[in-house]
Coordinates of C-alpha atoms in Angstrom, one line a residue:
X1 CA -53.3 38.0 31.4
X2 CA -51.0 40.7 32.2
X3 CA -53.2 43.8 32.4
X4 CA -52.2 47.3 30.0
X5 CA -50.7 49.9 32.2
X6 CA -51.0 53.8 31.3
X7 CA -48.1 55.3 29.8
X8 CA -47.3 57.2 33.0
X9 CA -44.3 59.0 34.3
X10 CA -43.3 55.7 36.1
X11 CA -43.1 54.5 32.3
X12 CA -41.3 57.5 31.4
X13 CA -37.7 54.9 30.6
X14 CA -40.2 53.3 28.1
X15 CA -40.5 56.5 25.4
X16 CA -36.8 56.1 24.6
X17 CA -34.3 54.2 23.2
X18 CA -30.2 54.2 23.0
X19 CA -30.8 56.6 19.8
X20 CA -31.8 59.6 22.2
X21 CA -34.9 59.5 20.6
X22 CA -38.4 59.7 22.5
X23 CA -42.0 58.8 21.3
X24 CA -45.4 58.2 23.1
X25 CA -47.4 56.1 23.9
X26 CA -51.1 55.5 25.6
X27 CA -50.4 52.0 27.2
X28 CA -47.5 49.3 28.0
X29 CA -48.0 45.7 28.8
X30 CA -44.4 43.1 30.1
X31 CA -46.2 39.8 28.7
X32 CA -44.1 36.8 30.1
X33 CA -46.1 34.3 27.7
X34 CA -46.6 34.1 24.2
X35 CA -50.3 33.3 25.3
X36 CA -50.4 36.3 26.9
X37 CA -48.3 38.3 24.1
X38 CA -51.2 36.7 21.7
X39 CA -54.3 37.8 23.8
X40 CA -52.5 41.0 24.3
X41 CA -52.3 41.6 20.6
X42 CA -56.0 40.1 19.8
X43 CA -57.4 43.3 22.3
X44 CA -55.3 45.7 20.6
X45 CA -56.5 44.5 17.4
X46 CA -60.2 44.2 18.2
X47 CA -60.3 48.1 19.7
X48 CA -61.9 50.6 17.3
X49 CA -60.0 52.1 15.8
X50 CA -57.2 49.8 16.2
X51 CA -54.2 50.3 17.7
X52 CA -50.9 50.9 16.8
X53 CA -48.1 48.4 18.9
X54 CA -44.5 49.2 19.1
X55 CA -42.3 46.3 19.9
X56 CA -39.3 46.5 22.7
X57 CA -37.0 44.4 24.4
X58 CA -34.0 46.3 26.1
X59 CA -34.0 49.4 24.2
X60 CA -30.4 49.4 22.8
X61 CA -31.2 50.0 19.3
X62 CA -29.5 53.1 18.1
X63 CA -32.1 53.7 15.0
X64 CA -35.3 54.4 17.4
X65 CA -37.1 51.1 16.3
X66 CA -38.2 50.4 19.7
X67 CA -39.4 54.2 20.3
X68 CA -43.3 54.4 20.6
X69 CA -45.0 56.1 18.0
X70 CA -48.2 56.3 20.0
X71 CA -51.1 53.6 21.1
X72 CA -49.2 50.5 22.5
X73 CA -45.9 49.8 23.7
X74 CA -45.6 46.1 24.3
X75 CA -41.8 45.2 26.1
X76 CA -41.0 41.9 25.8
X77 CA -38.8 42.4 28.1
X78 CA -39.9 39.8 30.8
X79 CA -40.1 37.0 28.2
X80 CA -36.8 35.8 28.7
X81 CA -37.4 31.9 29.7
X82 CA -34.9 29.2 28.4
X83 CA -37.1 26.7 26.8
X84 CA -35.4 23.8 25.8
X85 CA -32.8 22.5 23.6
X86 CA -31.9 19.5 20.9
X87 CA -29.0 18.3 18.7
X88 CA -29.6 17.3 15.2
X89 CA -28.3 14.8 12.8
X90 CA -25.2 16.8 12.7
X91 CA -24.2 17.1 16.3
X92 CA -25.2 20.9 16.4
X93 CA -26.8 21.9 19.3
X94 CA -29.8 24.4 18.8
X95 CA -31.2 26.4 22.3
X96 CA -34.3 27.3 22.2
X97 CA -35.3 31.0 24.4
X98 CA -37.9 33.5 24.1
X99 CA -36.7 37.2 23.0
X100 CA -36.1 38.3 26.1
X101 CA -33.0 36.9 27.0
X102 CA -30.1 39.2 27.2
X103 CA -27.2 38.6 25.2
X104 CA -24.7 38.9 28.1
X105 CA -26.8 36.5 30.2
X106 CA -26.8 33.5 27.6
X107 CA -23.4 33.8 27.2
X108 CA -22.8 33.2 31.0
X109 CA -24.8 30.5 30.8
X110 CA -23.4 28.7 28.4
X111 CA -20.2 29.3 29.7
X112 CA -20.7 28.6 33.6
X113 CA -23.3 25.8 32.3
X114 CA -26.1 27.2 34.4
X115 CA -28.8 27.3 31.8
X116 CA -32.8 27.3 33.7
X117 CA -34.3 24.2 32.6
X118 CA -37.5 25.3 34.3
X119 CA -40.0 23.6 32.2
X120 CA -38.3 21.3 30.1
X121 CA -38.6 18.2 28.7
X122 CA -36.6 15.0 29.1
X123 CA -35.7 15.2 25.3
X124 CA -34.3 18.6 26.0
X125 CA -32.5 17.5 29.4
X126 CA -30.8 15.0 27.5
X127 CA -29.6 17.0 25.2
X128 CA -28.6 19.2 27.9
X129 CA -26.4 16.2 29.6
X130 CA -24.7 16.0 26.3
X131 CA -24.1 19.9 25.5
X132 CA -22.5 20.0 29.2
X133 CA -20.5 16.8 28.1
X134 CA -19.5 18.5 24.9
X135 CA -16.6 20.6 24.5
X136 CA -18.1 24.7 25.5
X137 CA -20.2 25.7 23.4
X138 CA -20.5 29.3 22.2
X139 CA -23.1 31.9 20.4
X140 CA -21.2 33.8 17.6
X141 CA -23.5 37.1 17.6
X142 CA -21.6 39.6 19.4
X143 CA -23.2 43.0 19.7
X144 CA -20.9 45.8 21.5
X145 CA -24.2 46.2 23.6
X146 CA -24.2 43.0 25.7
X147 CA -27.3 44.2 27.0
X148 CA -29.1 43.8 23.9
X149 CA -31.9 41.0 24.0
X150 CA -32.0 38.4 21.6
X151 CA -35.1 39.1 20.1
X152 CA -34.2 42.6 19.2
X153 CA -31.1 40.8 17.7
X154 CA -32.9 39.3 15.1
X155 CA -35.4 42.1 14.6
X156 CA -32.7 44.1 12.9
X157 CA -30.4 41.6 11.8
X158 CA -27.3 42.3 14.5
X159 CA -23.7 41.5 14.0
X160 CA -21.0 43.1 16.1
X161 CA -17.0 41.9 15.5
X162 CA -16.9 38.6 15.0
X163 CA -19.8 38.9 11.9
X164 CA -16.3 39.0 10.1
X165 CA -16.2 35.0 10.5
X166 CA -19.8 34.1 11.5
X167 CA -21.8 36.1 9.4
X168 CA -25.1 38.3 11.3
X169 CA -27.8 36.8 13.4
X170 CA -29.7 35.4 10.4
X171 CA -27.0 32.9 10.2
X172 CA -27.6 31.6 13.6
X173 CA -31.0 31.3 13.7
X174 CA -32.6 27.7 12.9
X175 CA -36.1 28.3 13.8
X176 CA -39.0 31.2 15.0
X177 CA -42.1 31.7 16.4
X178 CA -44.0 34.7 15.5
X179 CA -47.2 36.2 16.4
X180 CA -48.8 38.3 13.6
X181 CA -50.7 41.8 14.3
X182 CA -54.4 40.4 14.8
X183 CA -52.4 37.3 17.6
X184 CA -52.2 34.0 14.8
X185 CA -49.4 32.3 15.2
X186 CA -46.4 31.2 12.4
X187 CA -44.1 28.6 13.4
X188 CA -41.1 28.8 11.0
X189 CA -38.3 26.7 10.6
X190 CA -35.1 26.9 8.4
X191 CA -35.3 25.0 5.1
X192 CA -39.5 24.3 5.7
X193 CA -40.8 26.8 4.1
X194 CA -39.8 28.8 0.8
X195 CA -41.0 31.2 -1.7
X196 CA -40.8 30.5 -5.4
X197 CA -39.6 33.1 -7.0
X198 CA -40.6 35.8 -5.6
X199 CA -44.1 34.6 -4.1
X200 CA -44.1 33.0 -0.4
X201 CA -47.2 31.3 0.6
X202 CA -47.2 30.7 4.4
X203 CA -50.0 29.5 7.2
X204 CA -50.8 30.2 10.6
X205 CA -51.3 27.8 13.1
X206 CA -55.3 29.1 13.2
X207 CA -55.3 27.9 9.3
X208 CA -55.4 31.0 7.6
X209 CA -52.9 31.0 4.6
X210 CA -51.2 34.0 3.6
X211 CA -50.0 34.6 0.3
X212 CA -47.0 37.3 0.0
X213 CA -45.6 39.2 -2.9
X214 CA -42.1 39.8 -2.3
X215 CA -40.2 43.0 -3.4
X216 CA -38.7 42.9 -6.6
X217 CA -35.0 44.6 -5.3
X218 CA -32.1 43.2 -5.6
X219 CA -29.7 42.9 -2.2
X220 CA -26.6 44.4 -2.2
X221 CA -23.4 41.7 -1.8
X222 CA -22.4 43.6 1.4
X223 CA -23.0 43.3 4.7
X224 CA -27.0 44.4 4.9
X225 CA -29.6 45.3 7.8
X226 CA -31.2 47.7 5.8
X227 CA -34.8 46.7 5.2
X228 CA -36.6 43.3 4.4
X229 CA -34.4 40.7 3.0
X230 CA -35.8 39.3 -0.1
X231 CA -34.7 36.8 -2.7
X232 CA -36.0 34.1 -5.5
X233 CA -37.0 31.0 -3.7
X234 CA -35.5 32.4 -0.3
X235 CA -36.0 31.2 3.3
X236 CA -39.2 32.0 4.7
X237 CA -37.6 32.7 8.1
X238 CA -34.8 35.3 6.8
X239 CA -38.5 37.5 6.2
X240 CA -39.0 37.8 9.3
X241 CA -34.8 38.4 10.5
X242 CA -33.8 42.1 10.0
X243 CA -37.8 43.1 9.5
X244 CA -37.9 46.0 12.2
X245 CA -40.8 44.6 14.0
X246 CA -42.8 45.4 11.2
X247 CA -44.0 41.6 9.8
X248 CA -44.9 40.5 13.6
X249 CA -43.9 39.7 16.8
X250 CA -40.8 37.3 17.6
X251 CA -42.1 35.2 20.7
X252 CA -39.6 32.7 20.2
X253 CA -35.8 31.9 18.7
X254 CA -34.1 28.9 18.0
X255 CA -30.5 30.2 18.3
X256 CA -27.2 27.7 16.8
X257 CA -24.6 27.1 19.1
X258 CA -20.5 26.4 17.8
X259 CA -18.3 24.8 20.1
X260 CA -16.2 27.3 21.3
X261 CA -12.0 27.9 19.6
X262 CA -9.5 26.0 22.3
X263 CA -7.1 29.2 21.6
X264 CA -8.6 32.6 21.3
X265 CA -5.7 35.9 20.7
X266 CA -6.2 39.7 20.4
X267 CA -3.8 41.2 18.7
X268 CA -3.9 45.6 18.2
X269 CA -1.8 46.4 15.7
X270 CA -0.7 50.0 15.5
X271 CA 0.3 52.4 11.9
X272 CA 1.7 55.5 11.2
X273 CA -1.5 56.9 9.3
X274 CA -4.6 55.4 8.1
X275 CA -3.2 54.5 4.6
X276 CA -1.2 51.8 6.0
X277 CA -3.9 50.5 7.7
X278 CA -6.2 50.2 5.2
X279 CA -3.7 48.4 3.0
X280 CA -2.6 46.0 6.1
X281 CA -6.6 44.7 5.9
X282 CA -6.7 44.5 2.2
X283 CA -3.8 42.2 2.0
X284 CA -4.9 40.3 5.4
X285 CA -8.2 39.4 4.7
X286 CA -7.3 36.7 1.9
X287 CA -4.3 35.4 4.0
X288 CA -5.0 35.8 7.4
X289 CA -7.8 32.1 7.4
X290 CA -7.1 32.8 11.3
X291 CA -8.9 36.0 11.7
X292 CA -12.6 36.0 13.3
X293 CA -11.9 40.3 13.9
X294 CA -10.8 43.4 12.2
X295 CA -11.8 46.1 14.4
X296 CA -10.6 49.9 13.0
X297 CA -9.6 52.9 15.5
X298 CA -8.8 55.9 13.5
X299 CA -6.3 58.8 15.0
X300 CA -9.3 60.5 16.0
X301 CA -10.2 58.2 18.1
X302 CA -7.3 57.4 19.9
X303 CA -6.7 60.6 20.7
X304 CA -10.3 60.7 22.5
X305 CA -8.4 58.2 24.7
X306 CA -5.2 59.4 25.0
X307 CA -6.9 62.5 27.0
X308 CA -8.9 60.4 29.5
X309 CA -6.0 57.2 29.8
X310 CA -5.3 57.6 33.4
X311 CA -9.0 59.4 34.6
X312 CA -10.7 58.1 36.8
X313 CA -11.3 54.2 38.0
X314 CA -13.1 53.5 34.9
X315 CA -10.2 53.7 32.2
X316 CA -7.1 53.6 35.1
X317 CA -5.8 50.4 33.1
X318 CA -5.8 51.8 29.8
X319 CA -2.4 51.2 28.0
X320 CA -0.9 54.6 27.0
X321 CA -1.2 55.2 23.1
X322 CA 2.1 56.6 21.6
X323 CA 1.4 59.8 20.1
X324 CA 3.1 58.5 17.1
X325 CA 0.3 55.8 16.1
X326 CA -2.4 57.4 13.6
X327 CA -4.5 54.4 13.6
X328 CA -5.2 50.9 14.9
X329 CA -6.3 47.6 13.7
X330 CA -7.4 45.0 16.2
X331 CA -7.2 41.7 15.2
X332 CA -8.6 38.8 16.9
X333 CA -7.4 35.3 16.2
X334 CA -9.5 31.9 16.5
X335 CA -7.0 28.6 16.9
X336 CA -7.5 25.3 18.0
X337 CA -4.2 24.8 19.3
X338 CA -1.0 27.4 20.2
X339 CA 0.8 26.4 18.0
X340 CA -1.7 27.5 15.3
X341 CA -2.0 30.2 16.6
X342 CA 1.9 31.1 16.9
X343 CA 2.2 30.5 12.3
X344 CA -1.2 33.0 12.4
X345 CA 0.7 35.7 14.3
X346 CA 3.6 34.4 12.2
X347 CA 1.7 35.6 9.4
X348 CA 0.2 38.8 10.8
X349 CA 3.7 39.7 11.1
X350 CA 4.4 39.8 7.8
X351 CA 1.5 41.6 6.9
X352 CA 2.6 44.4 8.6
X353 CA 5.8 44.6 7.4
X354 CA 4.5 44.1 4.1
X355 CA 2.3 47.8 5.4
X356 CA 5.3 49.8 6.9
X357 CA 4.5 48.6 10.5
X358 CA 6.5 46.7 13.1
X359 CA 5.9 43.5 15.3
X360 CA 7.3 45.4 17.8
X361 CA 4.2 48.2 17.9
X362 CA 1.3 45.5 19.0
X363 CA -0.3 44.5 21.7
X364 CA -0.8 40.5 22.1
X365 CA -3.3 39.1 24.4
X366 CA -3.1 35.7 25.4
X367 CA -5.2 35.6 28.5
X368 CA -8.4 36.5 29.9
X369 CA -7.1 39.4 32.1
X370 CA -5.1 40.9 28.8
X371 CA -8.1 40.3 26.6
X372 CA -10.0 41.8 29.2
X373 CA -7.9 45.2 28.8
X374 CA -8.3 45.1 25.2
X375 CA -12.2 44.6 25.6
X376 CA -11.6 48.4 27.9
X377 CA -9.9 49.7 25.4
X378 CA -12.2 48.7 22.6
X379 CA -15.7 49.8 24.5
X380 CA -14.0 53.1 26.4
X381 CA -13.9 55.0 22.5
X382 CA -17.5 55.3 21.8
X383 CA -18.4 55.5 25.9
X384 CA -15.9 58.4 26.3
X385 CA -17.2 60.4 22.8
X386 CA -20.7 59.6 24.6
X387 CA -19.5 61.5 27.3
X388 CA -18.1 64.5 25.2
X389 CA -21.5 64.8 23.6
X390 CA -23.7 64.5 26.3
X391 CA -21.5 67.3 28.2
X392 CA -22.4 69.7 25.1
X393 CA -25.9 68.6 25.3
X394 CA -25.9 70.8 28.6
X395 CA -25.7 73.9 27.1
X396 CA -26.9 72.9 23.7
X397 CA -29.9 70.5 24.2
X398 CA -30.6 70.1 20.5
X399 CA -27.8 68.0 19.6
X400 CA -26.7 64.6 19.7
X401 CA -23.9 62.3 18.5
X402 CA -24.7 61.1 15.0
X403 CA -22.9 57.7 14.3
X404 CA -22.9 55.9 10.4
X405 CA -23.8 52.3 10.4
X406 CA -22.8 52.0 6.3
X407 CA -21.1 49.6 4.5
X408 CA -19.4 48.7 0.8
X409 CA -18.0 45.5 -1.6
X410 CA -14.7 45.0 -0.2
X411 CA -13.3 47.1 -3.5
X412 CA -14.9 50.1 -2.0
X413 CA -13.0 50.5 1.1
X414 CA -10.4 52.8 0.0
X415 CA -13.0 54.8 -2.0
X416 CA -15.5 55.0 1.1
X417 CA -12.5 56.0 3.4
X418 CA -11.7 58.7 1.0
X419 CA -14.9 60.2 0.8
X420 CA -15.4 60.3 4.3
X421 CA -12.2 62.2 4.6
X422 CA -12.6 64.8 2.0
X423 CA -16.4 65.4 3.2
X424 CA -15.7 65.9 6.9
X425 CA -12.6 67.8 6.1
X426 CA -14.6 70.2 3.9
X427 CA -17.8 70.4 6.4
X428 CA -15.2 71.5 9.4
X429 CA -16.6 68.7 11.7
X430 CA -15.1 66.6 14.5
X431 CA -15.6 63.2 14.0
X432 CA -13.9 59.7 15.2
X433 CA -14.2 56.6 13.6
X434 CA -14.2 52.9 14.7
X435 CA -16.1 49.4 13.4
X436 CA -15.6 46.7 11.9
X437 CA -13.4 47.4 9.1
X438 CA -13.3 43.2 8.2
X439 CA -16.6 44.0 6.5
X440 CA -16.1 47.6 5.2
X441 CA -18.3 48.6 7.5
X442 CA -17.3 52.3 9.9
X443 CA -19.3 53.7 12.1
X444 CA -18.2 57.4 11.6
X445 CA -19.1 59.5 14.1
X446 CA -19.9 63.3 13.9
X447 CA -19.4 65.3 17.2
X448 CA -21.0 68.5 16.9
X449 CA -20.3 71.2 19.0
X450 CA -23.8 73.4 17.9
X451 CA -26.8 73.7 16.2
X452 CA -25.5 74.3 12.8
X453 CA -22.4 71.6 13.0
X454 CA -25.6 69.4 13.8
X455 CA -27.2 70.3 11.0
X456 CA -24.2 70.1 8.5
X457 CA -23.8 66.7 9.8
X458 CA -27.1 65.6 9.2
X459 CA -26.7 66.9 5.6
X460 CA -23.4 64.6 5.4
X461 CA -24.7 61.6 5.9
X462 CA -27.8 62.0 3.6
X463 CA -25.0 62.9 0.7
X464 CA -23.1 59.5 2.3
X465 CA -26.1 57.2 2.2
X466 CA -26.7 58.2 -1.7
X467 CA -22.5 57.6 -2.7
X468 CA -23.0 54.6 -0.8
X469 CA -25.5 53.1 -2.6
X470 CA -23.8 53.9 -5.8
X471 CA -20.7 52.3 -4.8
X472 CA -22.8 48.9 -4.1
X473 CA -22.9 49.2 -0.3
X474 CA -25.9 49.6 2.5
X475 CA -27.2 52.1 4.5
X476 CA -27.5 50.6 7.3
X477 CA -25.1 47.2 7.9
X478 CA -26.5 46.5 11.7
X479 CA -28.9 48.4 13.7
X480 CA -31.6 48.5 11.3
X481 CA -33.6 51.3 9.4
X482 CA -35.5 52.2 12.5
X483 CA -37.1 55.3 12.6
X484 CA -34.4 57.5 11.9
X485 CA -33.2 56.0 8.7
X486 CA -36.3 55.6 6.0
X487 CA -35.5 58.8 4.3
X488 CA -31.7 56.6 3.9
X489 CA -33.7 53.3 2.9
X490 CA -35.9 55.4 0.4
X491 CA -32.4 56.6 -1.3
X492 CA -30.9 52.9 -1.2
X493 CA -33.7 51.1 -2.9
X494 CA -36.0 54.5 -4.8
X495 CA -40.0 55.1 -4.0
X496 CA -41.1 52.0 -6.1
X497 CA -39.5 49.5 -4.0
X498 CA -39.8 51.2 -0.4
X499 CA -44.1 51.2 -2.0
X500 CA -43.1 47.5 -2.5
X501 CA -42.3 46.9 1.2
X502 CA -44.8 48.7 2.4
X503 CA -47.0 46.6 0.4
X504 CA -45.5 43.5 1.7
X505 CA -46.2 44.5 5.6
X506 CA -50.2 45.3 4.3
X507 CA -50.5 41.9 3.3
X508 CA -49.4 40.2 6.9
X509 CA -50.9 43.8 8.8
X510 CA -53.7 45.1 7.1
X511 CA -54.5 48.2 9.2
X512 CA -50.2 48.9 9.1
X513 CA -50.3 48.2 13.4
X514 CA -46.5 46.8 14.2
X515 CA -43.6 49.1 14.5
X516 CA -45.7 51.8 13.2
X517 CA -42.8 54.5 11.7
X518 CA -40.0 52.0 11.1
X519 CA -38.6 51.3 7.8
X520 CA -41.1 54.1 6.0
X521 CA -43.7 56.8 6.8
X522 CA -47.3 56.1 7.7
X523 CA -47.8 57.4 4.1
X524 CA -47.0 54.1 2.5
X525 CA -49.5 52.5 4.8
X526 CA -52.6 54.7 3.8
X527 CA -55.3 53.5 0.8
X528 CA -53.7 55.2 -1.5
X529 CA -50.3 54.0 -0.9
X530 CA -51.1 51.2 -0.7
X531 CA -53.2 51.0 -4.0
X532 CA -49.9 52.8 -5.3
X533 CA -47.9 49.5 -4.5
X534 CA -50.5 47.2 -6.3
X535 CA -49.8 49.4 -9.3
X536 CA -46.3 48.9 -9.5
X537 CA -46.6 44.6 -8.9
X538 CA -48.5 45.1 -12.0

């Protein structure tokens, strides 16, 4: 078994996260089994007292789920095997991995078809034969970070661009392995197991059966990472999808795979102001059958590239923005032939006429070195505002970026832009603003320049989360509630049903061990709390 290292400084990477927040922690262990992830877990559980365990993979999470909040970090990091593979009934292929794997590094896989088969078995080598016989075959989830693992994928429900047409990870997920707080095992698989109503009775592989009271909220119809995911007679795996690390530990995915569009176009489409804009993806969305994209840059942000286009080796193949475009709308387009593709941009055309644009001010990318640019030009917004901030962290340590991650009912958009607008203008801020506009959901970012600009920010976004919620929407679409979000989550849902969650994760982790801090406060996980949430079941 891999032995628990001290939390040293060699560790020191381990404390933090892409949020900028840090934690600590006693001890870290890199299991590369789920044996040794279970005997790991069945120590930890065994100490007295017991200890807490915070879950990681590659740390990219931008709502500090992965940051320690003291006794055990355990990465999972090193589990990141390919395991085998089958096709059903269908003709679907389904890969199996554990959590480890990188996002970046299945997609070369898939594409160069180079997957390890280190292990396998023949049924999975066969099917291998025929998914390399097949035409390419593709995984839809498309985080910005590429470097996310697929575990932590699933552990707060990730998206990314194309969620427009393929929906979040939950979607493409047909089966899990999980290893509960004390190291018994659940082996899930979509369509097994259900709830009814609101109860969910499941049992481990040891033979323990678990009965489970599901919250009593209701979801909003929006695009939703905020908090457990709960429905009559639901899907016992979509528990476990989007749950923080809070329910137990994902030692295993069974990820769907698509065959991959024969014709694949990016399309920017640049307006005058951000009116236009707005009203060029309300009147796409219903027409537009093409689109698997709407990506949103507002004039903010292309001014943050205007000023470094042309610095440096990094962005030297920018396009120059014309100072006359106020905002931008990628569009990306999914075809199975040109020609298809030619009555979509057909169409796209007369959209924008429709909005006060022109043909003539868009950028078409038809092959991989174009698309290539248009990845740049996408990725170098938030990496150059990164840079901004973290130069005014020199001389201002106290303050960091603070990025949205809301959404609303597509009715809302217009309404949510507004506020946003009126807020920021009224707080004096800088801000930019990209995401993925398809699915109402902006990550709006605050740059603060001090202390108090930091402060008024914060502020914003508490008064955003609570018109949010009124307007149907989430508070958090894709990076989870994390840490820094529960005071958000508490807003969205009110104190009876965050006690309600917090009751749920008592029921699978008595003594309130996993992911310690995410979702709510360690005050929901006391006695009292958690007498509190019997009270309200009843």
């Amino acid at each position: 078994m891999q032995e628990f290292k001290p939390m040293n400084a060699e560790f020191d990477e381990y404390r933090r996260d892409e949020s900028r927040s840090q934690g600590e922690a006693d001890t870290i262990s890199f299991p590369t089994t789920e044996d040794e992830l279970c005997a790991q877990l069945r120590v930890l559980a065994e100490s007295e007292p017991s200890v807490p365990v915070t879950v990681q993979g590659a740390r990219t999470g931008l709502a500090a789920g992965a940051v320690p909040h003291g006794g055990h970090v355990l990465n999972l990091s090193k589990m990141n095997a390919f395991l085998g593979l089958r096709r059903d009934g269908a003709g679907v292929f389904h890969l199996r991995v554990q959590p480890g794997v990188v996002s970046s590094e299945l997609r070369r896989h898939l594409h160069a078809k180079t997957i390890p088969t280190t292990g396998w078995d023949e049924a999975s080598l066969v099917s291998l034969e025929e998914l390399y016989a097949a035409p390419e075959q593709f995984f839809p989830t498309d985080p910005t970070e590429t470097s996310a693992c697929v575990g932590g994928m699933a552990a707060c429900n990730a998206s990314g661009a194309r969620s427009y047409r393929y929906g979040p990870m939950r979607h493409r997920v047909s089966a899990l392995r999980v290893a509960l707080a004390d190291g018994e095992m659940l082996s899930l698989r979509r369509g097994e197991q259900r709830a009814h109503g609101r109860t969910l009775v499941l049992a481990t592989e040891q033979g323990r059966t678990i009965r489970l009271d599901l919250p009593t909220y209701e979801m909003p119809h929006t695009k939703n990472a905020s908090g457990y995911a709960v429905e009559d007679d639901m899907d016992a795996i979509d528990l476990f999808i989007g749950s923080d690390g809070t329910l137990g530990v994902i030692t295993e995915l069974e990820l769907v795979l698509m065959p991959l569009p024969q014709v694949v176009w990016g399309v920017n489409c640049f307006f005058g102001d951000e009116a236009a804009a707005l009203d060029f993806v309300a009147a796409a969305r219903p027409r537009l059958k093409e689109a698997s994209a709407f990506e949103y840059f507002d004039g903010e942000a292309l001014g943050v590239l205007r000023e470094v286009h042309g610095e440096g080796a990094s962005f030297a193949s920018l396009p120059a923005v014309p100072t006359a475009y106020g905002a931008c709308v990628f569009v990306e387009l999914e075809c199975e032939t040109e020609e298809g593709a030619m009555a979509a941009l057909g169409t796209l055309g007369e959209l924008l006429r429709e909005a006060d644009a022109s043909e003539e001010d868009t950028w078409v990318a038809r092959t991989d070195v174009d698309r290539e640019r248009q990845r740049l030009f996408r990725h170098a917004v938030p990496e150059c505002v990164n840079m901004r901030i973290d130069l005014r962290r020199r001389s201002t340590p106290g303050i960091t970026k603070l990025g949205s991650d809301m959404s609303v009912p597509d009715e809302r958009l217009h309404d949510v832009m507004a506020l946003y607008r009126r807020t920021i203008a009224e707080a004096g801020l800088e801000s930019a603003t990209w995401g993925h506009i398809g699915d109402n959901h902006l990550h709006v970012n605050i740059l603060p320049r001090d202390e108090r600009e930091f402060a008024l920010g914060k502020d914003l976004f508490r008064l955003w989360a609570r018109e949010v919620t009124a307007m149907g929407g989430a508070v958090s679409a894709e990076h989870g509630v994390g840490k820094l979000k529960c005071d958000f989550l508490l807003t969205m849902y009110g104190e009876a049903h965050v006690r309600e969650m917090a009751s749920l994760k008592l029921q699978l982790d008595p003594a309130g061990r996993l992911g310690r801090g995410n979702l709510f406060g360690e005050g929901y996980l006391d006695a009292r709390g958690s007498a509190a949430c019997g009270e309200e079941r009843a």
